[in-house]
């Protein structure tokens, strides 16, 4: 009886008695959820354009962040530092992601047109380990500090009195939430309203059909991989600003898998909703139910939720239900 009370009653009593802590937990979950959605959006972009799950998206987040910081460090070593150097490094990092998209399209995707999806999927594994090896060779394996001050990303926090207590809003979290939300909204409009967005959906449906109506697979794939690279760069900046830029960020990127399973692999709104469910759910679970199991709920709750969806709704909340007739 005591155990049941601790599981089903006590957490909700705490929520009612300490609403300020509940608000703080919900805010932190919202920030994490938006950033998870941003990571998942990179996967959705590639999947919508090629029908292939891009396993390399996680390392692209790390690689793009390391590229930005590494370029700035080179500039600083040459005596060129400050905001101008930071934004120059940012522009060059975007250019690097464009070059990466062109190289992947030319050397990986183009030779595999009309091949089974599993072959393209395995090719992204190769891209992953290539970027890991190249990144470690160029940037080393040590964590690097994101250049938040030079990019005018704010530090500090706003302490707001509410609900009988105080809720702390980190300025970098507010900036990350706003920037990520604007990018997600912009890409959603891009997919739905533009000619290129419609071409992306056509390519995802059928490579052969898209080619037959004059859609260039090569051009579309460069565009979508470049867009995913820019998303990865923004994600790397935001996550790096909250901690450090290191190859450990790949673990954070793995949270995109449950987000995609919840929302659906082809749905931008699904990425948003799935990210919020995972972000808020794991924060609530860790804070209110974590003490009952010794902590660590935040590291596995997302995958348990994803497993339940795979069992009972494998297409996700917004994904298309696939019916195969035999």
Coordinates of C-alpha atoms in Angstrom, one line a residue:
X1 CA 0.0 0.0 0.0
X2 CA 2.8 2.4 0.9
X3 CA 4.5 1.6 -2.5
X4 CA 1.3 2.3 -4.4
X5 CA 0.9 5.6 -2.5
X6 CA 4.5 6.6 -3.3
X7 CA 4.0 5.9 -7.0
X8 CA 0.5 7.2 -7.7
X9 CA -0.3 9.7 -5.0
X10 CA 2.8 11.3 -3.5
X11 CA 4.2 12.8 -6.7
X12 CA 0.9 14.5 -7.5
X13 CA 0.8 15.8 -3.9
X14 CA 4.2 17.3 -4.3
X15 CA 3.1 19.0 -7.6
X16 CA 0.2 20.6 -5.8
X17 CA 2.1 21.6 -2.7
X18 CA 5.2 23.0 -4.6
X19 CA 3.8 24.4 -7.9
X20 CA 7.0 26.5 -8.4
X21 CA 9.1 23.3 -8.6
X22 CA 6.6 21.9 -11.0
X23 CA 6.8 25.0 -13.2
X24 CA 10.6 24.8 -13.1
X25 CA 10.5 21.1 -14.1
X26 CA 8.1 21.8 -16.9
X27 CA 10.2 24.7 -18.2
X28 CA 13.4 22.5 -18.3
X29 CA 11.5 19.7 -20.0
X30 CA 10.1 22.2 -22.6
X31 CA 13.6 23.4 -23.4
X32 CA 15.0 19.9 -23.7
X33 CA 11.9 18.9 -25.8
X34 CA 12.4 21.7 -28.3
X35 CA 16.0 20.8 -28.7
X36 CA 15.2 17.1 -29.1
X37 CA 12.7 18.1 -31.8
X38 CA 15.4 20.1 -33.6
X39 CA 17.6 17.1 -33.6
X40 CA 14.8 14.9 -34.9
X41 CA 14.0 17.5 -37.6
X42 CA 17.4 16.8 -39.2
X43 CA 16.4 13.1 -39.4
X44 CA 13.0 14.0 -40.8
X45 CA 14.5 16.2 -43.6
X46 CA 16.7 13.3 -44.9
X47 CA 13.9 10.7 -44.6
X48 CA 11.3 12.8 -46.4
X49 CA 13.7 13.4 -49.3
X50 CA 15.2 9.9 -49.7
X51 CA 13.1 7.5 -47.6
X52 CA 16.3 6.6 -45.7
X53 CA 17.0 7.0 -42.1
X54 CA 20.2 9.0 -41.8
X55 CA 22.2 7.5 -38.9
X56 CA 24.9 10.1 -39.5
X57 CA 22.7 13.0 -38.3
X58 CA 24.0 12.7 -34.7
X59 CA 27.6 12.9 -35.6
X60 CA 26.8 15.8 -38.0
X61 CA 25.6 17.8 -34.9
X62 CA 29.0 17.1 -33.2
X63 CA 31.1 17.7 -36.4
X64 CA 29.4 21.0 -37.2
X65 CA 29.8 22.3 -33.7
X66 CA 33.5 21.3 -33.6
X67 CA 34.0 22.9 -37.0
X68 CA 32.6 26.2 -35.7
X69 CA 34.7 26.2 -32.5
X70 CA 37.8 24.9 -34.4
X71 CA 37.7 27.6 -37.0
X72 CA 37.3 30.3 -34.3
X73 CA 40.3 28.9 -32.4
X74 CA 42.3 29.1 -35.6
X75 CA 41.3 32.7 -36.1
X76 CA 42.1 33.5 -32.4
X77 CA 45.5 31.9 -32.7
X78 CA 46.2 34.2 -35.7
X79 CA 45.2 37.3 -33.7
X80 CA 41.7 37.6 -35.1
X81 CA 39.1 37.2 -32.4
X82 CA 35.8 38.7 -31.1
X83 CA 32.3 38.7 -32.6
X84 CA 33.4 39.4 -36.2
X85 CA 35.7 36.3 -36.1
X86 CA 32.9 34.2 -34.5
X87 CA 30.4 35.1 -37.3
X88 CA 33.1 34.6 -39.9
X89 CA 33.7 31.1 -38.4
X90 CA 29.9 30.6 -38.4
X91 CA 29.6 31.5 -42.1
X92 CA 32.5 29.2 -43.0
X93 CA 31.0 26.4 -40.9
X94 CA 27.8 26.7 -43.0
X95 CA 30.0 26.5 -46.1
X96 CA 31.7 23.4 -44.7
X97 CA 28.2 21.8 -44.3
X98 CA 27.4 22.7 -47.9
X99 CA 30.6 21.1 -49.1
X100 CA 29.9 18.0 -47.0
X101 CA 26.4 17.7 -48.5
X102 CA 27.9 17.9 -52.0
X103 CA 30.5 15.3 -51.2
X104 CA 28.0 12.9 -49.7
X105 CA 25.7 13.3 -52.7
X106 CA 28.4 12.7 -55.2
X107 CA 30.3 9.9 -53.5
X108 CA 27.6 8.1 -51.5
X109 CA 24.1 8.8 -52.8
X110 CA 24.5 9.2 -56.5
X111 CA 26.0 5.7 -57.0
X112 CA 23.2 4.2 -54.9
X113 CA 20.2 5.6 -56.7
X114 CA 17.3 3.1 -56.9
X115 CA 19.1 0.7 -54.6
X116 CA 17.2 -0.9 -51.7
X117 CA 16.7 1.4 -48.7
X118 CA 18.8 -0.9 -46.4
X119 CA 21.8 -0.2 -48.6
X120 CA 21.4 3.6 -48.3
X121 CA 20.9 3.2 -44.6
X122 CA 24.1 1.2 -44.2
X123 CA 25.9 3.8 -46.2
X124 CA 25.0 6.4 -43.6
X125 CA 26.8 4.2 -41.0
X126 CA 29.9 4.6 -43.2
X127 CA 29.4 8.4 -43.2
X128 CA 29.1 8.3 -39.5
X129 CA 32.4 6.6 -38.8
X130 CA 34.1 8.6 -41.5
X131 CA 33.1 11.9 -39.8
X132 CA 34.1 10.5 -36.4
X133 CA 37.5 9.6 -37.6
X134 CA 38.0 12.8 -39.6
X135 CA 36.7 14.9 -36.7
X136 CA 39.0 13.4 -34.2
X137 CA 42.0 13.7 -36.6
X138 CA 41.3 17.4 -37.2
X139 CA 39.8 18.6 -33.9
X140 CA 41.1 16.1 -31.4
X141 CA 39.0 14.2 -28.9
X142 CA 38.9 16.8 -26.0
X143 CA 35.7 18.7 -25.2
X144 CA 35.6 22.3 -26.5
X145 CA 33.7 25.3 -25.1
X146 CA 31.1 26.9 -27.3
X147 CA 31.8 30.5 -28.2
X148 CA 28.5 31.8 -26.8
X149 CA 29.7 35.3 -25.8
X150 CA 31.2 36.0 -29.3
X151 CA 27.9 34.9 -30.9
X152 CA 25.9 37.1 -28.5
X153 CA 24.2 34.2 -26.8
X154 CA 23.2 35.4 -23.4
X155 CA 24.4 34.0 -20.1
X156 CA 22.8 34.3 -16.7
X157 CA 19.2 33.7 -15.6
X158 CA 16.0 35.5 -14.9
X159 CA 14.6 34.6 -11.4
X160 CA 10.8 35.2 -11.6
X161 CA 8.6 35.1 -8.5
X162 CA 5.6 32.9 -9.2
X163 CA 3.3 30.3 -7.7
X164 CA 4.5 31.1 -4.2
X165 CA 8.2 30.6 -5.1
X166 CA 10.8 31.4 -7.6
X167 CA 11.4 29.9 -11.1
X168 CA 14.7 30.4 -12.8
X169 CA 14.8 30.8 -16.6
X170 CA 18.3 30.5 -18.0
X171 CA 18.8 33.1 -20.7
X172 CA 20.6 30.6 -23.0
X173 CA 17.6 28.3 -22.7
X174 CA 15.2 31.0 -23.7
X175 CA 17.4 31.9 -26.7
X176 CA 17.7 28.2 -27.7
X177 CA 14.0 27.7 -27.4
X178 CA 13.2 30.8 -29.6
X179 CA 15.8 30.0 -32.2
X180 CA 14.9 26.3 -32.4
X181 CA 11.2 27.1 -32.6
X182 CA 11.7 29.7 -35.4
X183 CA 13.8 27.2 -37.4
X184 CA 11.3 24.4 -37.0
X185 CA 8.5 26.7 -38.1
X186 CA 10.5 28.0 -41.1
X187 CA 11.3 24.5 -42.3
X188 CA 7.7 23.3 -41.8
X189 CA 6.5 26.2 -44.1
X190 CA 9.3 25.4 -46.5
X191 CA 8.1 21.8 -46.9
X192 CA 4.5 22.7 -47.3
X193 CA 4.5 25.9 -49.4
X194 CA 7.5 25.9 -51.7
X195 CA 8.2 24.2 -55.0
X196 CA 11.4 22.6 -53.6
X197 CA 9.5 21.3 -50.6
X198 CA 7.0 19.5 -52.9
X199 CA 9.8 18.1 -54.9
X200 CA 11.3 16.7 -51.7
X201 CA 8.1 14.9 -51.0
X202 CA 8.0 13.5 -54.5
X203 CA 11.5 12.2 -54.3
X204 CA 10.7 10.4 -51.0
X205 CA 7.7 8.7 -52.7
X206 CA 9.6 7.3 -55.6
X207 CA 13.0 8.0 -57.1
X208 CA 12.0 6.8 -60.5
X209 CA 8.8 8.8 -60.6
X210 CA 10.6 11.9 -59.6
X211 CA 13.2 11.4 -62.3
X212 CA 10.4 10.8 -64.9
X213 CA 8.9 14.3 -64.3
X214 CA 12.2 16.1 -64.5
X215 CA 13.1 16.4 -60.8
X216 CA 16.9 16.3 -60.3
X217 CA 17.7 13.8 -57.5
X218 CA 21.2 15.2 -57.3
X219 CA 20.1 18.7 -56.7
X220 CA 17.4 17.7 -54.2
X221 CA 19.7 15.6 -52.2
X222 CA 22.3 18.3 -52.0
X223 CA 19.7 20.8 -50.8
X224 CA 18.2 18.5 -48.2
X225 CA 21.6 17.3 -46.8
X226 CA 22.7 20.9 -46.6
X227 CA 19.5 21.9 -44.8
X228 CA 20.0 19.0 -42.4
X229 CA 23.6 20.2 -42.0
X230 CA 22.5 23.7 -41.0
X231 CA 20.0 22.2 -38.6
X232 CA 22.8 20.1 -37.1
X233 CA 25.0 23.2 -36.8
X234 CA 22.3 25.2 -34.9
X235 CA 21.7 22.1 -32.7
X236 CA 25.4 21.8 -32.0
X237 CA 25.6 25.5 -31.0
X238 CA 22.6 25.3 -28.7
X239 CA 23.5 22.0 -27.0
X240 CA 27.2 23.0 -26.9
X241 CA 26.2 26.3 -25.2
X242 CA 24.5 24.3 -22.5
X243 CA 27.5 22.0 -21.9
X244 CA 30.5 21.5 -24.1
X245 CA 31.1 20.5 -27.7
X246 CA 32.4 16.9 -27.7
X247 CA 31.7 13.6 -29.2
X248 CA 29.6 12.8 -26.2
X249 CA 26.8 14.9 -27.8
X250 CA 26.1 11.8 -30.0
X251 CA 24.4 10.3 -27.0
X252 CA 22.1 13.3 -26.8
X253 CA 21.3 12.9 -30.5
X254 CA 20.2 9.3 -29.9
X255 CA 17.2 10.8 -28.1
X256 CA 15.9 11.7 -31.6
X257 CA 15.1 8.0 -32.2
X258 CA 12.3 7.9 -29.6
X259 CA 11.1 11.3 -30.8
X260 CA 10.8 10.0 -34.3
X261 CA 9.1 6.8 -33.2
X262 CA 6.5 8.9 -31.3
X263 CA 5.9 11.5 -33.9
X264 CA 6.4 9.5 -37.2
X265 CA 9.5 9.5 -39.4
X266 CA 8.0 11.8 -42.1
X267 CA 6.2 14.4 -39.9
X268 CA 7.5 17.8 -38.9
X269 CA 4.7 18.3 -36.5
X270 CA 5.3 14.8 -35.2
X271 CA 8.9 15.8 -34.4
X272 CA 7.7 18.8 -32.4
X273 CA 5.1 16.8 -30.4
X274 CA 7.4 13.8 -29.9
X275 CA 10.2 16.1 -28.7
X276 CA 8.0 17.8 -26.2
X277 CA 6.6 14.5 -24.9
X278 CA 10.0 13.1 -24.4
X279 CA 11.6 16.2 -23.0
X280 CA 8.8 17.0 -20.5
X281 CA 8.2 13.3 -19.7
X282 CA 11.8 12.5 -18.8
X283 CA 12.1 15.6 -16.6
X284 CA 8.9 14.9 -14.7
X285 CA 9.9 11.3 -14.4
X286 CA 13.3 12.0 -13.1
X287 CA 12.2 14.7 -10.5
X288 CA 9.1 13.0 -9.1
X289 CA 9.5 9.3 -9.7
X290 CA 13.3 9.1 -9.9
X291 CA 13.9 8.8 -6.2
X292 CA 11.7 5.7 -6.1
X293 CA 14.1 3.8 -8.4
X294 CA 17.4 5.3 -7.4
X295 CA 17.4 7.9 -10.2
X296 CA 18.4 7.6 -13.8
X297 CA 14.9 7.6 -15.3
X298 CA 15.9 10.4 -17.6
X299 CA 18.4 8.1 -19.4
X300 CA 15.9 5.3 -20.3
X301 CA 12.3 6.6 -20.0
X302 CA 12.3 7.9 -23.6
X303 CA 13.2 4.4 -24.9
X304 CA 10.5 2.7 -22.9
X305 CA 7.9 5.1 -24.3
X306 CA 9.2 4.4 -27.8
X307 CA 9.0 0.7 -27.2
X308 CA 5.4 1.0 -26.2
X309 CA 4.6 2.9 -29.3
X310 CA 6.4 0.3 -31.5
X311 CA 4.2 -2.3 -29.9
X312 CA 0.8 -0.6 -30.2
X313 CA 1.2 2.3 -32.8
X314 CA 4.4 1.7 -34.8
X315 CA 3.6 4.4 -37.3
X316 CA 3.7 7.0 -34.5
X317 CA 1.2 9.8 -33.7
X318 CA 1.4 11.5 -37.1
X319 CA 3.1 8.9 -39.4
X320 CA 1.3 7.3 -42.3
X321 CA 0.0 3.8 -41.6
X322 CA 1.6 1.5 -44.2
X323 CA -0.6 -1.4 -45.4
X324 CA 1.1 -4.1 -47.5
X325 CA -1.2 -6.3 -49.6
X326 CA 0.0 -9.7 -50.5

